[in-house]
XYZ file of C-alpha atoms in Angstrom:
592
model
C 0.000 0.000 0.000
C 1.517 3.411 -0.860
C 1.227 5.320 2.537
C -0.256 8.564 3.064
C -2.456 7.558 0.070
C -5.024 5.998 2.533
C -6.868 2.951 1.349
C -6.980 2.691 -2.093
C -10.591 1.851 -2.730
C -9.890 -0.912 -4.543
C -7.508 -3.523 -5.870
C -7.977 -2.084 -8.989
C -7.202 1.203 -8.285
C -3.685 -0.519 -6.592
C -2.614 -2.511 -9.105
C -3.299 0.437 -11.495
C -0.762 2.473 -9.483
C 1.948 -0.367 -9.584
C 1.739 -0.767 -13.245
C 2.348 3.086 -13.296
C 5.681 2.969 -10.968
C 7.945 1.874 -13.491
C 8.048 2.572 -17.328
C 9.496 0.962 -19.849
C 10.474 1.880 -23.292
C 11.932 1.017 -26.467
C 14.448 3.438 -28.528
C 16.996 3.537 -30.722
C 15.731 1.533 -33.550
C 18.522 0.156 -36.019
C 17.047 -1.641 -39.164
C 19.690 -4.264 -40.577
C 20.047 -5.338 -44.503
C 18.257 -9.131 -43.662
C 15.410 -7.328 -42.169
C 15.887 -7.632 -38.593
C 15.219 -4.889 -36.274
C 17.707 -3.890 -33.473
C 16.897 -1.429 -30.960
C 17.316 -0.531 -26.825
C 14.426 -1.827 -24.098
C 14.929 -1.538 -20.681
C 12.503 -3.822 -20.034
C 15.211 -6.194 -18.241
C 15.883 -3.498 -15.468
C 18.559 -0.967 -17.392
C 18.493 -0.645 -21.553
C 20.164 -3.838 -23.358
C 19.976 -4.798 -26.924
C 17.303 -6.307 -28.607
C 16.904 -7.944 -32.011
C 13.633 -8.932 -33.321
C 13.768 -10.521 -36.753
C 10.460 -9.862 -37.322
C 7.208 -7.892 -36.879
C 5.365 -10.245 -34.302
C 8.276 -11.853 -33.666
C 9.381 -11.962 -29.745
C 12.712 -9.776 -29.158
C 15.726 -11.661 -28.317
C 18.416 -10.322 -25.730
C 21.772 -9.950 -27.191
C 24.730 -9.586 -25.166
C 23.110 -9.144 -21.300
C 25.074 -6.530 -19.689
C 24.934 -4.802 -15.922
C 25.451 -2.088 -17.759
C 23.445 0.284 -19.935
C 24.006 -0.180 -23.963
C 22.622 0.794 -27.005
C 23.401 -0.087 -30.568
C 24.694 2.074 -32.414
C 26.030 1.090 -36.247
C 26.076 -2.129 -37.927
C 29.442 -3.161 -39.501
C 30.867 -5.981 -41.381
C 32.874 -6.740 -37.965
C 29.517 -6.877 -35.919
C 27.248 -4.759 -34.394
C 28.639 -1.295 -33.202
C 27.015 -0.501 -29.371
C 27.731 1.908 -26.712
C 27.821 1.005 -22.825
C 28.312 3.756 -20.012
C 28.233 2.394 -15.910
C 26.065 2.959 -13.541
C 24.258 6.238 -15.632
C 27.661 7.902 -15.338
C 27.581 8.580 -19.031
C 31.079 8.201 -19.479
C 30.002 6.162 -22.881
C 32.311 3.691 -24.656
C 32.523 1.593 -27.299
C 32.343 -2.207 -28.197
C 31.485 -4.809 -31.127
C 28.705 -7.288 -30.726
C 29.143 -9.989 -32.843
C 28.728 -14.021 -32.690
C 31.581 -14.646 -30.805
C 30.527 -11.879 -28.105
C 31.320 -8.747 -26.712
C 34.413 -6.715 -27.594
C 35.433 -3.799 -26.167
C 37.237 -1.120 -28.545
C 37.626 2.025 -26.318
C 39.888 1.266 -23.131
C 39.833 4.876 -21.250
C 37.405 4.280 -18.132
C 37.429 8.158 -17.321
C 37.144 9.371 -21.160
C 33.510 10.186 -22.630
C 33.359 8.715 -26.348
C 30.988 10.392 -28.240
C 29.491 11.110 -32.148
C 30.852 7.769 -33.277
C 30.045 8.293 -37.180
C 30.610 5.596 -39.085
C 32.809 6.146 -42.479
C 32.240 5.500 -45.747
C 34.506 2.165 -46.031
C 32.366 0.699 -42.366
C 35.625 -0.122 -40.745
C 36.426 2.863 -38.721
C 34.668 5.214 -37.240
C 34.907 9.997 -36.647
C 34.639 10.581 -32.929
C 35.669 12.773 -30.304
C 36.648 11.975 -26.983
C 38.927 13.960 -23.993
C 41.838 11.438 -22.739
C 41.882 10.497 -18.890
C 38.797 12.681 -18.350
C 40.208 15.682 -19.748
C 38.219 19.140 -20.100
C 39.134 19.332 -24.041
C 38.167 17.148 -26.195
C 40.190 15.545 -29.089
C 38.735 15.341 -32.708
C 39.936 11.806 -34.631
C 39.367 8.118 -35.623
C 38.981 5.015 -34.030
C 39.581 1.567 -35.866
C 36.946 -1.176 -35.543
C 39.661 -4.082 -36.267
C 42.388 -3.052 -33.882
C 40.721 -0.352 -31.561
C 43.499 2.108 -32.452
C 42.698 5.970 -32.275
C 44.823 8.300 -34.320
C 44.250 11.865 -33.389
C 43.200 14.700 -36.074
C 42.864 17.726 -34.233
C 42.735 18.861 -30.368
C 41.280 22.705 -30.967
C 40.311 22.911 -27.634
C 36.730 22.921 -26.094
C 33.824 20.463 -26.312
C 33.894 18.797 -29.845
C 31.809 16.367 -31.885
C 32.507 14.493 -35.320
C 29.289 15.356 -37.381
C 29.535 14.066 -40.596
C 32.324 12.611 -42.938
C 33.085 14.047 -46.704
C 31.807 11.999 -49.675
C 35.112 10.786 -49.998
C 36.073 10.033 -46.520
C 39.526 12.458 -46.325
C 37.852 15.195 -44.074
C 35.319 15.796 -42.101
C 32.157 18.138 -40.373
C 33.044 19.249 -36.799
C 31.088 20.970 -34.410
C 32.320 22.716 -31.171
C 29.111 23.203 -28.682
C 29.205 26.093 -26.121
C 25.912 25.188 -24.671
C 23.116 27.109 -27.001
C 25.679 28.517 -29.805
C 26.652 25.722 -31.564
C 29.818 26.512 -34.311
C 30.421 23.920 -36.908
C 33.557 23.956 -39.018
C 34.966 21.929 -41.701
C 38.200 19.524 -40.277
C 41.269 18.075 -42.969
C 44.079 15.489 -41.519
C 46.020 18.448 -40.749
C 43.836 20.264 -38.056
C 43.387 22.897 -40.730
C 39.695 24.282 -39.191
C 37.254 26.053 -41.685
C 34.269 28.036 -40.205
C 31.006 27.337 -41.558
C 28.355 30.018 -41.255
C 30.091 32.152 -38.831
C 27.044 34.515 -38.922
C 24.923 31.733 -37.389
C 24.438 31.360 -33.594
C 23.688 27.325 -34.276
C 24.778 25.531 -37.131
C 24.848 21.739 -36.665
C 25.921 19.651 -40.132
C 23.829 16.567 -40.968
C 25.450 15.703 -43.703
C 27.913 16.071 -46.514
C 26.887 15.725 -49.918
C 28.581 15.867 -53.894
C 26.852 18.885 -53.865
C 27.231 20.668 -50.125
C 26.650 20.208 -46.498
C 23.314 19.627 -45.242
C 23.273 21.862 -42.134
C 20.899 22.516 -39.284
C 21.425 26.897 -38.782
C 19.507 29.479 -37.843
C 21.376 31.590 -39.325
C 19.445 34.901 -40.045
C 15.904 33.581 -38.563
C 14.069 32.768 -34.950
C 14.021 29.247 -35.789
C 16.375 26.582 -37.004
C 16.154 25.126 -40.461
C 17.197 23.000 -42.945
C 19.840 24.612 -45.310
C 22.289 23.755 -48.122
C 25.924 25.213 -48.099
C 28.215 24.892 -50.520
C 32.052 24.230 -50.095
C 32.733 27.153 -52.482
C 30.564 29.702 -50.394
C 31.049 28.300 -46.460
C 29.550 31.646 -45.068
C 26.464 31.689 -46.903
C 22.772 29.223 -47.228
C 22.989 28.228 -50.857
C 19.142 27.235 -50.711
C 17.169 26.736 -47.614
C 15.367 23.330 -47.633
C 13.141 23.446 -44.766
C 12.209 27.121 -42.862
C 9.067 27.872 -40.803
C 8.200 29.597 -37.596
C 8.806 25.600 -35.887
C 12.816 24.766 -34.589
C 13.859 21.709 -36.837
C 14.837 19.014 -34.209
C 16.308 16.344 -36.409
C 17.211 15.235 -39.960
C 18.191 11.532 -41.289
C 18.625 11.044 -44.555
C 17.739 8.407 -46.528
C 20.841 5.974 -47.990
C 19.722 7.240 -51.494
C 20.704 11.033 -50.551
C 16.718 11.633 -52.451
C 14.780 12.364 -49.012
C 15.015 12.793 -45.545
C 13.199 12.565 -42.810
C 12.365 15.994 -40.625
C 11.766 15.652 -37.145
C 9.722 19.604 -36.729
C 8.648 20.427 -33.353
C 5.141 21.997 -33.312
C 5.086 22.943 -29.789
C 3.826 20.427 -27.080
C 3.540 17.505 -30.067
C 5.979 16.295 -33.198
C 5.769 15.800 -36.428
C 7.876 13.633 -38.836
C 7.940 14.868 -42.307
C 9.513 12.876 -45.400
C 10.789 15.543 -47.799
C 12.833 14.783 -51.245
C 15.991 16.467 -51.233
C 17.410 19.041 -52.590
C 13.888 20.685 -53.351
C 12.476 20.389 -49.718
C 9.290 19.078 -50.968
C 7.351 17.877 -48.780
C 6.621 14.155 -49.571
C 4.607 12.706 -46.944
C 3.801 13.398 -43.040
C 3.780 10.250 -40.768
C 0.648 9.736 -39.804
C 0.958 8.757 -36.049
C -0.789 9.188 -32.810
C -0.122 12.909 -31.428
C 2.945 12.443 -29.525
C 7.003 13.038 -30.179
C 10.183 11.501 -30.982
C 12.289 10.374 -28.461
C 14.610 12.456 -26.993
C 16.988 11.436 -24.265
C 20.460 11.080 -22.483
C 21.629 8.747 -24.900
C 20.848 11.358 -28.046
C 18.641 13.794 -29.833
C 15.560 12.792 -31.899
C 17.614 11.590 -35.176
C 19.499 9.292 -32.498
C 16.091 7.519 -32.313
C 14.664 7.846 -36.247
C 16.322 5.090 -38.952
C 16.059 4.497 -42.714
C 15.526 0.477 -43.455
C 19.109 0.138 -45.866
C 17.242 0.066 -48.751
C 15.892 3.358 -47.926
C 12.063 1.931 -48.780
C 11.104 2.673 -44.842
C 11.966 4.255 -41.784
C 11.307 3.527 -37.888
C 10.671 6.013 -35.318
C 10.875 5.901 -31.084
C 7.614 7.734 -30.655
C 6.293 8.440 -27.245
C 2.632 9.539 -26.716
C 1.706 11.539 -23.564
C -0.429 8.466 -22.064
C 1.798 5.124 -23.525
C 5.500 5.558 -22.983
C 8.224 5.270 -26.370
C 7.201 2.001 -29.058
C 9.058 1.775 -32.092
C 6.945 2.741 -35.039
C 7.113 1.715 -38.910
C 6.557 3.656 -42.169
C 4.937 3.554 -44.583
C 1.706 3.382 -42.513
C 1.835 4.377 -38.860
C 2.763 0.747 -37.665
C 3.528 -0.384 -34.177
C 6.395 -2.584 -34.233
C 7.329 -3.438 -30.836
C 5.039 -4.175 -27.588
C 6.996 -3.250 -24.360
C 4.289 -2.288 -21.963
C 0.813 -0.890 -21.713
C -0.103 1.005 -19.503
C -3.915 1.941 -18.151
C -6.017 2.761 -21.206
C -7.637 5.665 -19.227
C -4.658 8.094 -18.584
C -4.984 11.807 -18.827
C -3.498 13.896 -21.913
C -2.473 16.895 -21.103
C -3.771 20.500 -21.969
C -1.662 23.205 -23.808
C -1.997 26.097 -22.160
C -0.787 29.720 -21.355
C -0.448 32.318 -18.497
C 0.778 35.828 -18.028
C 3.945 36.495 -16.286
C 5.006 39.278 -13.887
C 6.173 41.369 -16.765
C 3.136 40.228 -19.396
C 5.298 37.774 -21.174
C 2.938 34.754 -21.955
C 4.276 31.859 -20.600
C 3.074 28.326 -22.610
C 2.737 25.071 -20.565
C 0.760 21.832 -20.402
C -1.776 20.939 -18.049
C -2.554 17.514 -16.806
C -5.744 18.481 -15.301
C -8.086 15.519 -13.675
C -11.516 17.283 -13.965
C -12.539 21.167 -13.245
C -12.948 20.582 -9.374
C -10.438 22.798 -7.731
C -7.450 20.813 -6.216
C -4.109 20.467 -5.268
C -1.454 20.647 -8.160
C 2.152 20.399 -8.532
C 4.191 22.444 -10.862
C 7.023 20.510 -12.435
C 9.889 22.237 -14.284
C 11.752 20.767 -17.158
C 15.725 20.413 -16.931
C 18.230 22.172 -19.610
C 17.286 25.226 -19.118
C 16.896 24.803 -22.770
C 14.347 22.308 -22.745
C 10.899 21.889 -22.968
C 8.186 20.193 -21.192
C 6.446 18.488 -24.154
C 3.501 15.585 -24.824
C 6.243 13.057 -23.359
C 5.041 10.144 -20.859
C 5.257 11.979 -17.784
C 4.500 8.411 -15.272
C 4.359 10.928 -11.968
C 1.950 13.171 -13.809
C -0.354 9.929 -14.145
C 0.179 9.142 -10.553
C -0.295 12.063 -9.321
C -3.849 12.184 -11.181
C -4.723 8.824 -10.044
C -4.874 10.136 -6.644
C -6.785 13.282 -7.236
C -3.477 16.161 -7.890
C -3.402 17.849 -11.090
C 0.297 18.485 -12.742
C 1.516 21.835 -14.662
C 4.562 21.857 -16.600
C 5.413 25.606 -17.164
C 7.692 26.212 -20.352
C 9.135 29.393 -18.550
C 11.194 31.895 -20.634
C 14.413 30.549 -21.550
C 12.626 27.257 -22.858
C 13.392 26.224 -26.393
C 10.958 25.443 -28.911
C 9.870 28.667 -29.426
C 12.250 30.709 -30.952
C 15.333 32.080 -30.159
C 14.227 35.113 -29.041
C 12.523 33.796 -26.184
C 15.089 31.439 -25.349
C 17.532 33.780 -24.671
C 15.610 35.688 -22.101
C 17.085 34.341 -19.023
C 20.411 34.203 -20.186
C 23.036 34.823 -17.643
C 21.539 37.971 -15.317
C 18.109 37.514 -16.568
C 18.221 34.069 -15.022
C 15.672 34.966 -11.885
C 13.374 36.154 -14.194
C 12.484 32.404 -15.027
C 12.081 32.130 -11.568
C 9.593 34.907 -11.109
C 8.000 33.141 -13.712
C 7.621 29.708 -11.969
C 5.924 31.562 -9.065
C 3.487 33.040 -11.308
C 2.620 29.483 -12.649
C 1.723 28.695 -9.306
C -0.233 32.073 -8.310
C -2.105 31.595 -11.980
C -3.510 28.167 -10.795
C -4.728 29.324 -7.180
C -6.354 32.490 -9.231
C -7.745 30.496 -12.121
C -9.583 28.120 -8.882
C -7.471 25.298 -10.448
C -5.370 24.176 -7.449
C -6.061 24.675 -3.766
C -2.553 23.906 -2.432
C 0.677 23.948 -4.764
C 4.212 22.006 -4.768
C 6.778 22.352 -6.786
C 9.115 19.621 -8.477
C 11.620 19.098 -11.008
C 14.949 17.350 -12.263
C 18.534 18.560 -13.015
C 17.884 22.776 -13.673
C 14.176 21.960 -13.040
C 15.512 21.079 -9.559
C 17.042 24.099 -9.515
C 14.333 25.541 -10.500
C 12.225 23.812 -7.601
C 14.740 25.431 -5.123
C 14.618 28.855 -6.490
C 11.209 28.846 -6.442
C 11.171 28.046 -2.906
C 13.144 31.104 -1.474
C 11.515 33.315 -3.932
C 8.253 33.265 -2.457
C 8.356 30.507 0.560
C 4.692 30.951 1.545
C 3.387 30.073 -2.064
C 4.451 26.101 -1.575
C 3.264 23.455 0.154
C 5.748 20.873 -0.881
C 9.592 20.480 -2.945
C 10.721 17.372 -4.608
C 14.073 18.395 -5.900
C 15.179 15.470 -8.119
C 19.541 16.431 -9.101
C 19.148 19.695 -9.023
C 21.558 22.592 -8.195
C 22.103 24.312 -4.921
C 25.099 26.267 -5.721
C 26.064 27.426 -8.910
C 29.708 27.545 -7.570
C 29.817 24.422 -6.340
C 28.308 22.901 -9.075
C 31.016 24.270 -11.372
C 33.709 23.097 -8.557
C 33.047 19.265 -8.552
C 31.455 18.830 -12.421
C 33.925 16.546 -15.094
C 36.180 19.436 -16.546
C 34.231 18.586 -19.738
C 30.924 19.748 -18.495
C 31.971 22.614 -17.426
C 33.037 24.208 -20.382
C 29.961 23.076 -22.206
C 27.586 25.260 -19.069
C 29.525 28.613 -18.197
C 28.277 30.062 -21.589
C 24.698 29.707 -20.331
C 24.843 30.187 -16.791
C 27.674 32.232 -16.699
C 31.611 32.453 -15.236
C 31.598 30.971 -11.397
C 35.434 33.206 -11.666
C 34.679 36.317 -14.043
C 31.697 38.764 -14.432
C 29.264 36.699 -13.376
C 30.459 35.417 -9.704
C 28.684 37.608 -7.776
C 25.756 37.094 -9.294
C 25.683 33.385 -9.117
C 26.533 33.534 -5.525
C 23.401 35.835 -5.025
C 21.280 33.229 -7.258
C 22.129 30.260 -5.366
C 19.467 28.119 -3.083
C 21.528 27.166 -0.358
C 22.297 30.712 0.448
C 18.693 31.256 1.108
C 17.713 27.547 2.208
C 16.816 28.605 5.791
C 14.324 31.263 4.094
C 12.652 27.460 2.707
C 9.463 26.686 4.898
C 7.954 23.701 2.467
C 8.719 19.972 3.321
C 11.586 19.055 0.713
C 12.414 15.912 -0.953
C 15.662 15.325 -2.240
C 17.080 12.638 -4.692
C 19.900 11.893 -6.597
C 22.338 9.470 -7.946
C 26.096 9.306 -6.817
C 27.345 8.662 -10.527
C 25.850 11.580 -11.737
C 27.613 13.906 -14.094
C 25.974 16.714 -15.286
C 25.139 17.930 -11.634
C 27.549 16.258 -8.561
C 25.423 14.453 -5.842
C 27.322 17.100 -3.237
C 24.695 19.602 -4.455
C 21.890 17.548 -2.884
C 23.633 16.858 0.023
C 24.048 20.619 0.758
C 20.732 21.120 0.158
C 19.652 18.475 2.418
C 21.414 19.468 5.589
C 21.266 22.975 5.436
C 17.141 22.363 5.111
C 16.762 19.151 7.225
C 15.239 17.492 4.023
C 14.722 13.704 3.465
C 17.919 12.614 1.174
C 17.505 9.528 -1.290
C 20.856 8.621 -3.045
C 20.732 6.197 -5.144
C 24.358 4.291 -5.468
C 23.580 2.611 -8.688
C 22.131 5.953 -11.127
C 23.577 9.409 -13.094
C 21.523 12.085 -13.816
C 18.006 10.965 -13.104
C 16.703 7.339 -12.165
C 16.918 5.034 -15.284
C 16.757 1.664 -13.529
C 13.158 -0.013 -13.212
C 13.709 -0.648 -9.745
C 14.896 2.358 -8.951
C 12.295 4.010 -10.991
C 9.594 2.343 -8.666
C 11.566 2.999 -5.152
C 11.942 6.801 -5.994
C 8.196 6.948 -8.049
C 6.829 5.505 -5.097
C 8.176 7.922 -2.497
C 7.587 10.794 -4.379
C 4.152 9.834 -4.349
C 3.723 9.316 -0.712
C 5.518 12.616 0.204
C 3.468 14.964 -2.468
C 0.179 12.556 -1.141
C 1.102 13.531 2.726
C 1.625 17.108 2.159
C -1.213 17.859 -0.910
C -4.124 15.726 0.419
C -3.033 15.584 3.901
């Protein structure tokens, strides 16, 4: 029984709560040329690989591991995967084939990252930062002997993007948190900027007849655009550009079409275009919902063209059933991992003023129009976005009678660039002032009667923040790896991290120290007069576990560390210890 729930008035209504605790999903499809499908479940406890040789046929685990992995490229000398321990994300590389598991990267403290396959399939453009180093090295790795030979070391956080036709250079890209720089790389270091007047240009690929890039360069949003070698600092002809940020491109094996992943606000949609033209072929027609998008990669991590190029499947994750792997053409369902209740909530998009009139767009889980408790839940980043994802605490917070609003505060990407950049650096509080408002719009609206506030990574920040801004407005914090002290944080982060952050939050030793310092929860945490709830795992490393700890003593809150996770609770048994606490705590102090 989940205590402080009461009696659940039935066994029903119990066993619809277990079957909510834990989710599981399946990503990272990766069609093969016999007509198998491989992709990730973590339907064994933590995500493994699965082949299924078949649709309707049952998935077969290949290569159990304690340890999270993913495939990643087939190859004539087996099946290309990536394995990080314990969540840390410090990812490296193996072959799967029939004799077993290989490793290929040796480093345990390096990160090894935008593996891209090359033309000939025997080696592979990555980047990764030696003995855990801040920068970043730019080269090659050899699937036969596991050798890397070293291109470039520019300095800064580095990925390999996309190989030439030919395979004797490549597409680089240096990311500085939002601005995003992408250059052109020979054997010689030589670097070649590609639209420097861009603030994000990511290549996708490199065609006979010019890059394929992902820029915003001159607009609000990011599109689709073709450069040419001869003219690096201009768009040649823009593909795809609306008032909607382009998420993701894969592009057929033919080079004729590509798949668009467009982001429409709180939903998806996938798009089949013929390329060079940008015409728009098809739109897949499935359930409203989006592509995945997690840890592990960005939406075109988790969209694949069949190798003939006659099909493509898609991780697609509807608000009320967590991520199945999809087929096209049609909208089939190819794989079956779970089902949750058929009677879930969907949530609302909606909109409030802020303090300053900004309009502020968010999504409402909302149980029925009877005034009731609520929780506002922030999204990480801070350039995220609380979208139409399978939100499992939202559900069980409805089942019990609490609605759930996920504010897309300024600084919140998705719409625009304008608006993302307005809590940049100094203007970060003025997200915060806008997660109050969130909560003073639902008590003034008559749609919640007592608020808490939750979130994980900056949306525990967020949560914090929130907290001393205006302690009588809460009745409850869950603060799931979030950030007490911006110093701190900087302090005990991988060197690698850190240079990927201080552009957006600012330098913990130049301009910006004060500020951060005045930002900063735990300077305020006595001012805190909600219960708290604090978790976080101790191989985390995007935000170190010491900045829940702080945050704990200095407010008395209840602590859960969890030995065995990174950033955020990926194990299923986890994912039901920490689901099910939350759920008592917000129950106690909500419905109490």
């Amino acid at each position: 029984m989940i205590r402080g729930l009461g009696a659940p008035s039935s066994a029903t209504e119990r066993a619809r709560i277990e079957r909510l605790l834990s989710v599981v999903r399946a990503t990272r499809p990766l069609p093969h040329s016999g007509g198998e499908l491989y992709y990730a479940s973590n339907i064994t406890g933590r995500a493994q690989v699965f082949r299924q040789a078949a649709a309707g046929a049952e998935p077969e685990l290949l290569g159990p591991s304690e340890n999270r992995m993913l495939p990643h490229a087939h190859t004539p000398l087996g099946l290309l995967v990536r394995a990080d321990h314990g969540g840390d994300e410090i990812w490296q590389l193996g072959l799967l084939a029939a004799s077993g598991y290989r490793p290929l990267t040796t480093d345990p403290r390096a990160i090894h990252r935008s593996a891209i396959l090359h033309p000939d399939q025997r080696r592979v453009g990555l980047s990764w930062n030696p003995g855990g180093q801040a920068d970043m090295v730019l080269g090659e790795l050899d699937l036969a002997t596991g050798s890397l030979a070293t291109w470039a070391t520019p300095g800064g956080f580095w990925e390999w993007a996309a190989w030439s036709p030919g395979g004797d250079r490549a597409a680089v890209v240096k990311l500085m948190g939002t601005p995003t720089e992408a250059y052109l790389l020979d054997r010689d270091a030589t670097l070649t900027r590609v639209l420097p007047g861009a603030l994000r240009t990511y290549p996708v690929e490199w065609r006979e007849d010019g890059l394929l890039v992902m820029t915003d360069l001159g607009r609000d949003y990011v599109g689709l655009a073709l450069v040419t070698e001869g003219r690096l600092e201009e768009v040649a002809r823009w593909i795809f550009e609306e008032e909607h940020d382009l998420e993701g491109v894969r592009v057929a094996p033919s080079g004729s079409k590509a798949a668009l992943v467009v982001n429409e606000g709180i939903y998806d949609t996938v798009r089949i275009v013929e390329l060079p033209s940008g015409t728009i072929l098809e739109r897949l027609p499935l359930p409203p919902g989006v592509v995945t998008n997690d840890h592990s990669g960005g939406p075109d991590y988790h969209v694949a063209w069949k190798p003939d190029g006659s099909g493509l499947f898609v991780s697609w994750e509807q608000p009320t059933h967590p991520a199945e792997i999809y087929e096209w053409p049609g909208a089939n369902r190819r794989t079956f991992s779970s089902e949750p209740p058929d009677d879930l909530v969907a949530p609302i998009e909606s909109s409030y003023q802020s303090f300053d009139g900004l309009s502020i767009p968010g999504l409402f889980y909302r149980v029925d129009e009877t005034p009731r408790p609520a929780v506002v839940e922030f999204h990480g980043g801070p350039e995220g976005q609380s979208r139409a994802t399978f939100v499992p605490i939202a559900h069980l917070l409805n089942s019990i009678g609490v609605n759930v609003f996920l504010p897309n505060v300024r600084g919140s990407a998705g719409y625009g660039m304008r608006f993302q950049s307005l809590d940049d650096r100094t203007l970060r509080w003025n997200g915060v002032k806008d997660g109050c408002e969130a909560a003073r719009h639902l008590k003034r609206s008559g749609a919640a009667t007592r608020t808490a506030a939750m979130g994980g990574s900056y949306g525990g920040f967020m949560t914090l923040a929130v907290l001393v801004e205006d302690p009588d407005l809460w009745d409850a914090g869950v603060d799931v790896v979030g950030i007490a002290d911006w110093h701190t944080f900087f302090e005990n982060m991988p060197p690698w991290r850190g240079v990927l952050r201080v552009n957006e939050y600012g330098d913990p030793k130049g301009a910006e120290a004060e500020f951060l310092r005045e930002i900063s929860p735990i300077h305020r945490a006595r001012t805190i007069k909600a219960p708290l709830l604090v978790i976080h795992g101790r191989n985390d490393p995007r935000v170190p576990v010491e900045e829940s700890m702080q945050i704990a003593e200095a407010t008395g809150a209840e602590l859960m560390i969890f030995e065995d996770e990174g950033h955020g609770i990926a194990s299923l048994p986890n994912q039901v210890t920490s689901n099910r606490r939350i759920l008592e705590f917000l129950s106690a102090h909500l419905l109490g």
